[in-house]
mmCIF file of C-alpha atoms and ligand atoms in Angstrom:
data_model
loop_
_atom_site.group_PDB
_atom_site.id
_atom_site.type_symbol
_atom_site.label_atom_id
_atom_site.label_comp_id
_atom_site.label_asym_id
_atom_site.label_seq_id
_atom_site.Cartn_x
_atom_site.Cartn_y
_atom_site.Cartn_z
ATOM 1 C CA MET I 10 -10.980 -8.468 1.555
ATOM 2 C CA ARG I 11 -8.873 -10.702 -0.651
ATOM 3 C CA ILE I 12 -5.589 -9.517 -2.169
ATOM 4 C CA ASP I 13 -3.777 -11.632 -4.765
ATOM 5 C CA ILE I 14 -0.255 -10.455 -5.513
ATOM 6 C CA ILE I 15 1.571 -11.637 -8.622
ATOM 7 C CA THR I 16 5.345 -11.392 -8.369
ATOM 8 C CA ILE I 17 8.603 -13.040 -9.339
ATOM 9 C CA PHE I 18 9.859 -12.407 -5.779
ATOM 10 C CA PRO I 19 7.162 -13.661 -3.380
ATOM 11 C CA GLU I 20 9.811 -13.957 -0.653
ATOM 12 C CA MET I 21 10.119 -10.165 -0.665
ATOM 13 C CA LEU I 22 6.540 -9.989 0.571
ATOM 14 C CA THR I 23 6.317 -12.742 3.162
ATOM 15 C CA GLU I 24 8.008 -10.775 5.944
ATOM 16 C CA PRO I 25 6.188 -7.449 5.474
ATOM 17 C CA PHE I 26 2.871 -9.256 5.934
ATOM 18 C CA ASN I 27 4.059 -11.419 8.802
ATOM 19 C CA HIS I 28 4.086 -8.821 11.569
ATOM 20 C CA SER I 29 1.975 -6.442 13.537
ATOM 21 C CA ILE I 30 -1.352 -5.212 12.181
ATOM 22 C CA VAL I 31 -1.323 -6.982 8.806
ATOM 23 C CA LYS I 32 -0.445 -10.273 10.464
ATOM 24 C CA ARG I 33 -3.245 -9.897 13.005
ATOM 25 C CA ALA I 34 -5.724 -8.941 10.279
ATOM 26 C CA GLN I 35 -4.909 -12.177 8.464
ATOM 27 C CA GLU I 36 -5.210 -14.232 11.641
ATOM 28 C CA LYS I 37 -8.619 -12.671 12.264
ATOM 29 C CA LYS I 38 -9.570 -13.528 8.628
ATOM 30 C CA LEU I 39 -10.316 -9.871 7.927
ATOM 31 C CA VAL I 40 -7.991 -10.104 4.936
ATOM 32 C CA ASN I 41 -6.616 -12.978 2.888
ATOM 33 C CA ILE I 42 -3.370 -12.273 1.096
ATOM 34 C CA TYR I 43 -2.118 -14.740 -1.532
ATOM 35 C CA LEU I 44 1.284 -14.525 -3.176
ATOM 36 C CA HIS I 45 1.580 -16.036 -6.650
ATOM 37 C CA GLN I 46 4.932 -16.858 -8.210
ATOM 38 C CA LEU I 47 4.658 -15.657 -11.802
ATOM 39 C CA ARG I 48 7.214 -18.240 -12.931
ATOM 40 C CA ASP I 49 4.697 -20.990 -12.119
ATOM 41 C CA PHE I 50 2.621 -19.728 -15.049
ATOM 42 C CA THR I 51 5.208 -19.958 -17.807
ATOM 43 C CA THR I 52 5.468 -22.897 -20.166
ATOM 44 C CA ASP I 53 9.120 -22.070 -20.777
ATOM 45 C CA LYS I 54 11.377 -24.845 -19.550
ATOM 46 C CA HIS I 55 13.791 -22.346 -17.998
ATOM 47 C CA LYS I 56 10.883 -20.532 -16.274
ATOM 48 C CA LYS I 57 11.703 -17.387 -18.213
ATOM 49 C CA VAL I 58 9.159 -14.599 -17.813
ATOM 50 C CA ASP I 59 10.976 -11.774 -19.627
ATOM 51 C CA ASP I 60 12.309 -11.170 -23.116
ATOM 52 C CA TYR I 61 14.029 -8.547 -25.260
ATOM 53 C CA ALA I 62 12.011 -5.489 -26.281
ATOM 54 C CA PHE I 63 11.048 -5.379 -29.967
ATOM 55 C CA SER I 64 12.139 -1.756 -29.951
ATOM 56 C CA GLY I 65 15.637 -2.794 -28.937
ATOM 57 C CA GLY I 66 17.451 -0.855 -26.245
ATOM 58 C CA ALA I 67 18.492 -1.863 -22.787
ATOM 59 C CA GLY I 68 16.294 -3.788 -20.410
ATOM 60 C CA MET I 69 14.045 -6.797 -20.616
ATOM 61 C CA VAL I 70 10.277 -6.714 -20.824
ATOM 62 C CA MET I 71 7.956 -8.976 -18.868
ATOM 63 C CA MET I 72 6.148 -11.281 -21.281
ATOM 64 C CA ILE I 73 2.425 -11.321 -21.834
ATOM 65 C CA GLU I 74 1.778 -15.095 -21.690
ATOM 66 C CA PRO I 75 2.627 -15.921 -18.055
ATOM 67 C CA ILE I 76 0.953 -12.761 -16.760
ATOM 68 C CA ALA I 77 -2.191 -13.436 -18.801
ATOM 69 C CA ALA I 78 -2.221 -17.068 -17.658
ATOM 70 C CA CYS I 79 -1.907 -16.083 -13.994
ATOM 71 C CA ILE I 80 -4.567 -13.359 -14.128
ATOM 72 C CA GLU I 81 -6.944 -15.600 -16.081
ATOM 73 C CA SER I 82 -6.542 -18.477 -13.637
ATOM 74 C CA LEU I 83 -7.473 -16.125 -10.775
ATOM 75 C CA LYS I 84 -10.386 -14.575 -12.665
ATOM 76 C CA LYS I 85 -11.768 -18.032 -13.367
ATOM 77 C CA GLU I 86 -12.254 -18.520 -9.616
ATOM 78 C CA ARG I 87 -13.852 -15.179 -8.692
ATOM 79 C CA ASP I 88 -14.607 -11.670 -9.889
ATOM 80 C CA TYR I 89 -12.066 -8.947 -9.188
ATOM 81 C CA ASP I 90 -12.924 -5.314 -8.486
ATOM 82 C CA GLU I 91 -9.550 -4.069 -9.645
ATOM 83 C CA ILE I 92 -6.482 -5.530 -11.322
ATOM 84 C CA ILE I 93 -3.681 -3.225 -10.316
ATOM 85 C CA TYR I 94 -0.252 -2.709 -11.821
ATOM 86 C CA THR I 95 2.375 -0.939 -9.736
ATOM 87 C CA SER I 96 4.325 1.497 -11.865
ATOM 88 C CA PRO I 97 6.049 4.862 -11.435
ATOM 89 C CA ASP I 98 3.827 6.276 -14.203
ATOM 90 C CA GLY I 99 0.604 5.233 -12.460
ATOM 91 C CA GLU I 100 -1.893 7.339 -10.536
ATOM 92 C CA MET I 101 -0.361 8.642 -7.293
ATOM 93 C CA PHE I 102 -1.359 6.579 -4.260
ATOM 94 C CA ASP I 103 -2.745 8.653 -1.403
ATOM 95 C CA GLN I 104 -5.074 8.346 1.570
ATOM 96 C CA PRO I 105 -8.332 9.027 -0.332
ATOM 97 C CA MET I 106 -7.363 6.290 -2.807
ATOM 98 C CA ALA I 107 -6.549 3.933 0.079
ATOM 99 C CA ASN I 108 -9.900 4.731 1.704
ATOM 100 C CA SER I 109 -11.922 3.934 -1.394
ATOM 101 C CA MET I 110 -9.870 0.855 -2.288
ATOM 102 C CA SER I 111 -10.320 -0.523 1.240
ATOM 103 C CA LEU I 112 -14.009 -0.990 0.385
ATOM 104 C CA LEU I 113 -13.210 -3.442 -2.421
ATOM 105 C CA LYS I 114 -13.685 -7.170 -2.017
ATOM 106 C CA ASN I 115 -11.148 -8.778 -4.351
ATOM 107 C CA ILE I 116 -8.108 -7.174 -5.917
ATOM 108 C CA ILE I 117 -5.055 -8.371 -7.824
ATOM 109 C CA ILE I 118 -1.748 -6.493 -7.623
ATOM 110 C CA LEU I 119 0.747 -7.234 -10.375
ATOM 111 C CA CYS I 120 4.317 -6.275 -9.470
ATOM 112 C CA GLY I 121 6.359 -5.035 -12.404
ATOM 113 C CA HIS I 122 10.079 -5.546 -13.049
ATOM 114 C CA TYR I 123 12.793 -4.941 -15.602
ATOM 115 C CA LYS I 124 11.904 -2.240 -18.135
ATOM 116 C CA GLY I 125 8.214 -2.827 -17.687
ATOM 117 C CA ILE I 126 5.547 -5.224 -18.866
ATOM 118 C CA ASP I 127 4.278 -5.866 -22.362
ATOM 119 C CA GLU I 128 1.951 -2.948 -23.070
ATOM 120 C CA ARG I 129 -0.856 -5.305 -24.118
ATOM 121 C CA ILE I 130 -1.191 -6.429 -20.473
ATOM 122 C CA ARG I 131 -1.734 -2.838 -19.407
ATOM 123 C CA GLU I 132 -4.249 -2.276 -22.183
ATOM 124 C CA HIS I 133 -6.299 -5.441 -21.824
ATOM 125 C CA PHE I 134 -5.917 -6.830 -18.303
ATOM 126 C CA ILE I 135 -5.036 -3.998 -15.930
ATOM 127 C CA THR I 136 -7.832 -1.792 -14.568
ATOM 128 C CA LYS I 137 -5.770 0.547 -12.398
ATOM 129 C CA GLU I 138 -2.124 1.651 -12.356
ATOM 130 C CA ILE I 139 -0.661 2.977 -9.142
ATOM 131 C CA SER I 140 2.575 4.791 -8.302
ATOM 132 C CA ILE I 141 3.612 5.164 -4.658
ATOM 133 C CA GLY I 142 5.857 8.149 -5.330
ATOM 134 C CA ASN I 143 7.967 10.076 -7.782
ATOM 135 C CA TYR I 144 10.975 7.790 -7.715
ATOM 136 C CA VAL I 145 11.838 4.515 -9.398
ATOM 137 C CA LEU I 146 11.983 1.319 -7.373
ATOM 138 C CA SER I 147 13.724 -1.839 -8.583
ATOM 139 C CA GLY I 148 10.384 -3.578 -8.726
ATOM 140 C CA GLY I 149 6.767 -3.366 -7.734
ATOM 141 C CA GLU I 150 6.989 -5.556 -4.610
ATOM 142 C CA LEU I 151 7.675 -2.748 -2.145
ATOM 143 C CA ALA I 152 4.886 -0.719 -3.736
ATOM 144 C CA ALA I 153 2.526 -3.706 -3.368
ATOM 145 C CA ALA I 154 3.525 -3.991 0.301
ATOM 146 C CA VAL I 155 2.863 -0.284 0.880
ATOM 147 C CA ILE I 156 -0.541 -0.412 -0.817
ATOM 148 C CA THR I 157 -1.554 -3.604 1.005
ATOM 149 C CA ASP I 158 -0.542 -2.224 4.391
ATOM 150 C CA ALA I 159 -2.410 1.048 3.831
ATOM 151 C CA LEU I 160 -5.592 -0.825 2.829
ATOM 152 C CA VAL I 161 -5.537 -3.524 5.481
ATOM 153 C CA ARG I 162 -5.304 -1.133 8.431
ATOM 154 C CA LEU I 163 -8.498 0.552 7.220
ATOM 155 C CA LEU I 164 -10.575 -2.644 7.197
ATOM 156 C CA PRO I 165 -13.251 -2.676 9.901
ATOM 157 C CA GLY I 166 -12.081 -4.569 12.968
ATOM 158 C CA VAL I 167 -8.382 -4.504 12.082
ATOM 159 C CA LEU I 168 -7.362 -1.678 14.394
ATOM 160 C CA GLY I 169 -8.371 -2.258 17.992
ATOM 161 C CA ASN I 170 -9.537 1.288 18.375
ATOM 162 C CA GLU I 171 -11.717 2.201 15.377
ATOM 163 C CA VAL I 172 -11.016 5.898 15.784
ATOM 164 C CA SER I 173 -7.306 5.473 15.430
ATOM 165 C CA ALA I 174 -7.392 5.023 11.643
ATOM 166 C CA LEU I 175 -9.545 8.133 11.400
ATOM 167 C CA SER I 176 -7.107 10.191 13.440
ATOM 168 C CA ASP I 177 -4.177 9.241 11.197
ATOM 169 C CA SER I 178 -2.337 11.946 9.368
ATOM 170 C CA PHE I 179 -4.090 12.818 6.082
ATOM 171 C CA GLN I 180 -7.530 11.502 7.051
ATOM 172 C CA ASN I 181 -8.830 15.031 7.583
ATOM 173 C CA ASN I 182 -6.292 16.745 5.328
ATOM 174 C CA LEU I 183 -4.189 17.486 8.401
ATOM 175 C CA VAL I 184 -1.057 15.777 9.656
ATOM 176 C CA ALA I 185 -1.225 14.195 13.103
ATOM 177 C CA PRO I 186 -0.332 16.249 16.193
ATOM 178 C CA PRO I 187 2.807 15.368 18.208
ATOM 179 C CA VAL I 188 2.468 12.663 20.874
ATOM 180 C CA TYR I 189 4.371 12.080 24.118
ATOM 181 C CA THR I 190 4.722 9.369 26.718
ATOM 182 C CA ARG I 191 6.535 8.970 30.054
ATOM 183 C CA PRO I 192 8.703 10.397 31.495
ATOM 184 C CA ARG I 193 7.201 13.881 31.793
ATOM 185 C CA ASN I 194 10.676 15.324 32.057
ATOM 186 C CA PHE I 195 13.646 13.871 30.182
ATOM 187 C CA ARG I 196 16.843 15.848 30.908
ATOM 188 C CA GLY I 197 14.814 19.016 31.146
ATOM 189 C CA MET I 198 12.812 18.281 27.972
ATOM 190 C CA GLN I 199 9.241 18.684 29.130
ATOM 191 C CA VAL I 200 5.954 17.273 27.916
ATOM 192 C CA PRO I 201 3.621 20.212 27.076
ATOM 193 C CA GLU I 202 1.775 21.193 30.234
ATOM 194 C CA VAL I 203 -1.668 21.105 28.622
ATOM 195 C CA LEU I 204 -1.399 17.336 28.017
ATOM 196 C CA LEU I 205 -1.005 16.783 31.754
ATOM 197 C CA SER I 206 -3.936 19.043 32.623
ATOM 198 C CA GLY I 207 -6.646 16.393 32.357
ATOM 199 C CA ASN I 208 -8.837 18.967 30.610
ATOM 200 C CA GLU I 209 -10.164 17.014 27.593
ATOM 201 C CA GLN I 210 -11.497 20.065 25.788
ATOM 202 C CA LEU I 211 -8.263 21.999 26.114
ATOM 203 C CA ILE I 212 -6.308 18.944 24.987
ATOM 204 C CA GLU I 213 -8.500 18.492 21.880
ATOM 205 C CA GLU I 214 -8.096 22.181 21.005
ATOM 206 C CA TRP I 215 -4.345 21.950 21.477
ATOM 207 C CA LYS I 216 -4.141 18.866 19.256
ATOM 208 C CA HIS I 217 -6.160 20.523 16.538
ATOM 209 C CA ASP I 218 -4.028 23.694 16.667
ATOM 210 C CA GLN I 219 -0.867 21.616 16.527
ATOM 211 C CA SER I 220 -2.189 19.640 13.538
ATOM 212 C CA LEU I 221 -3.111 22.808 11.722
ATOM 213 C CA GLU I 222 0.224 24.499 12.429
ATOM 214 C CA ARG I 223 2.208 21.429 11.430
ATOM 215 C CA THR I 224 0.249 21.008 8.247
ATOM 216 C CA LYS I 225 0.799 24.660 7.275
ATOM 217 C CA VAL I 226 4.536 24.349 7.876
ATOM 218 C CA ARG I 227 5.247 20.789 6.729
ATOM 219 C CA ARG I 228 2.554 19.897 4.217
ATOM 220 C CA PRO I 229 0.874 23.040 2.903
ATOM 221 C CA ASP I 230 0.058 20.999 -0.221
ATOM 222 C CA ILE I 231 -2.528 18.824 1.555
ATOM 223 C CA ILE I 232 -4.343 21.480 3.577
ATOM 224 C CA LYS I 233 -7.975 22.210 2.699
ATOM 225 C CA GLU I 234 -9.026 25.778 2.095
HETATM 226 N N1 LIG D 9 7.717 0.352 -9.539
HETATM 227 C C1 LIG D 9 8.866 1.035 -9.660
HETATM 228 N N2 LIG D 9 8.771 2.246 -9.106
HETATM 229 C C2 LIG D 9 7.514 2.358 -8.620
HETATM 230 C C3 LIG D 9 6.810 3.376 -7.934
HETATM 231 N N3 LIG D 9 7.361 4.554 -7.661
HETATM 232 N N4 LIG D 9 5.540 3.147 -7.593
HETATM 233 C C4 LIG D 9 4.954 1.964 -7.887
HETATM 234 N N5 LIG D 9 5.575 0.974 -8.539
HETATM 235 C C5 LIG D 9 6.833 1.152 -8.896
#
């Protein structure tokens, strides 16, 4: 998979992709992530990429020319399956969306800022708009990091144990069961006996019951009938 991210703050994204699973996925060439500084695509001598809204009011709007130039230069090199814009009014990102997007080959993520981007970009260049939650971030970079992380861990070969992505919370419309490690007893707080029993079937049943109970209590909204 190839992910091209267009941003005015590429530095905000270098660290999130430089650790742990996403870092290893890049080292193994299972994903290539490219950060593009939007300011490199403006002809303005002050590298300006925003301007006042025609409607007036507070807040600057990201201009169409540099964004179009950047997207077009990428599209000249290869076809893209999706050109994504991160925005609080986009479609809500969730695990099914991550699953299907993880099958794509090439995607662009455009990170928004200020009051938004010139609507003509959304109409003519963007193929998908994604929100990561019902709150407003200062910019799209953190959303791009969240989306990238969720996709990369699903790519075949990225997680050492292939089943572990499938047993994540949400993959079967259930949240994950609780997990424990040593010591068995910490100040009288015990690990559930069943987990020490060595009985695989009992343990699986316990995990499933725990998942179901937790989902009912914590996330009744995601549970399947
Ligand atoms: N940009 C600002 N807020 C956002 C959100 N909630 N999701 C995606 N992009 C955003």
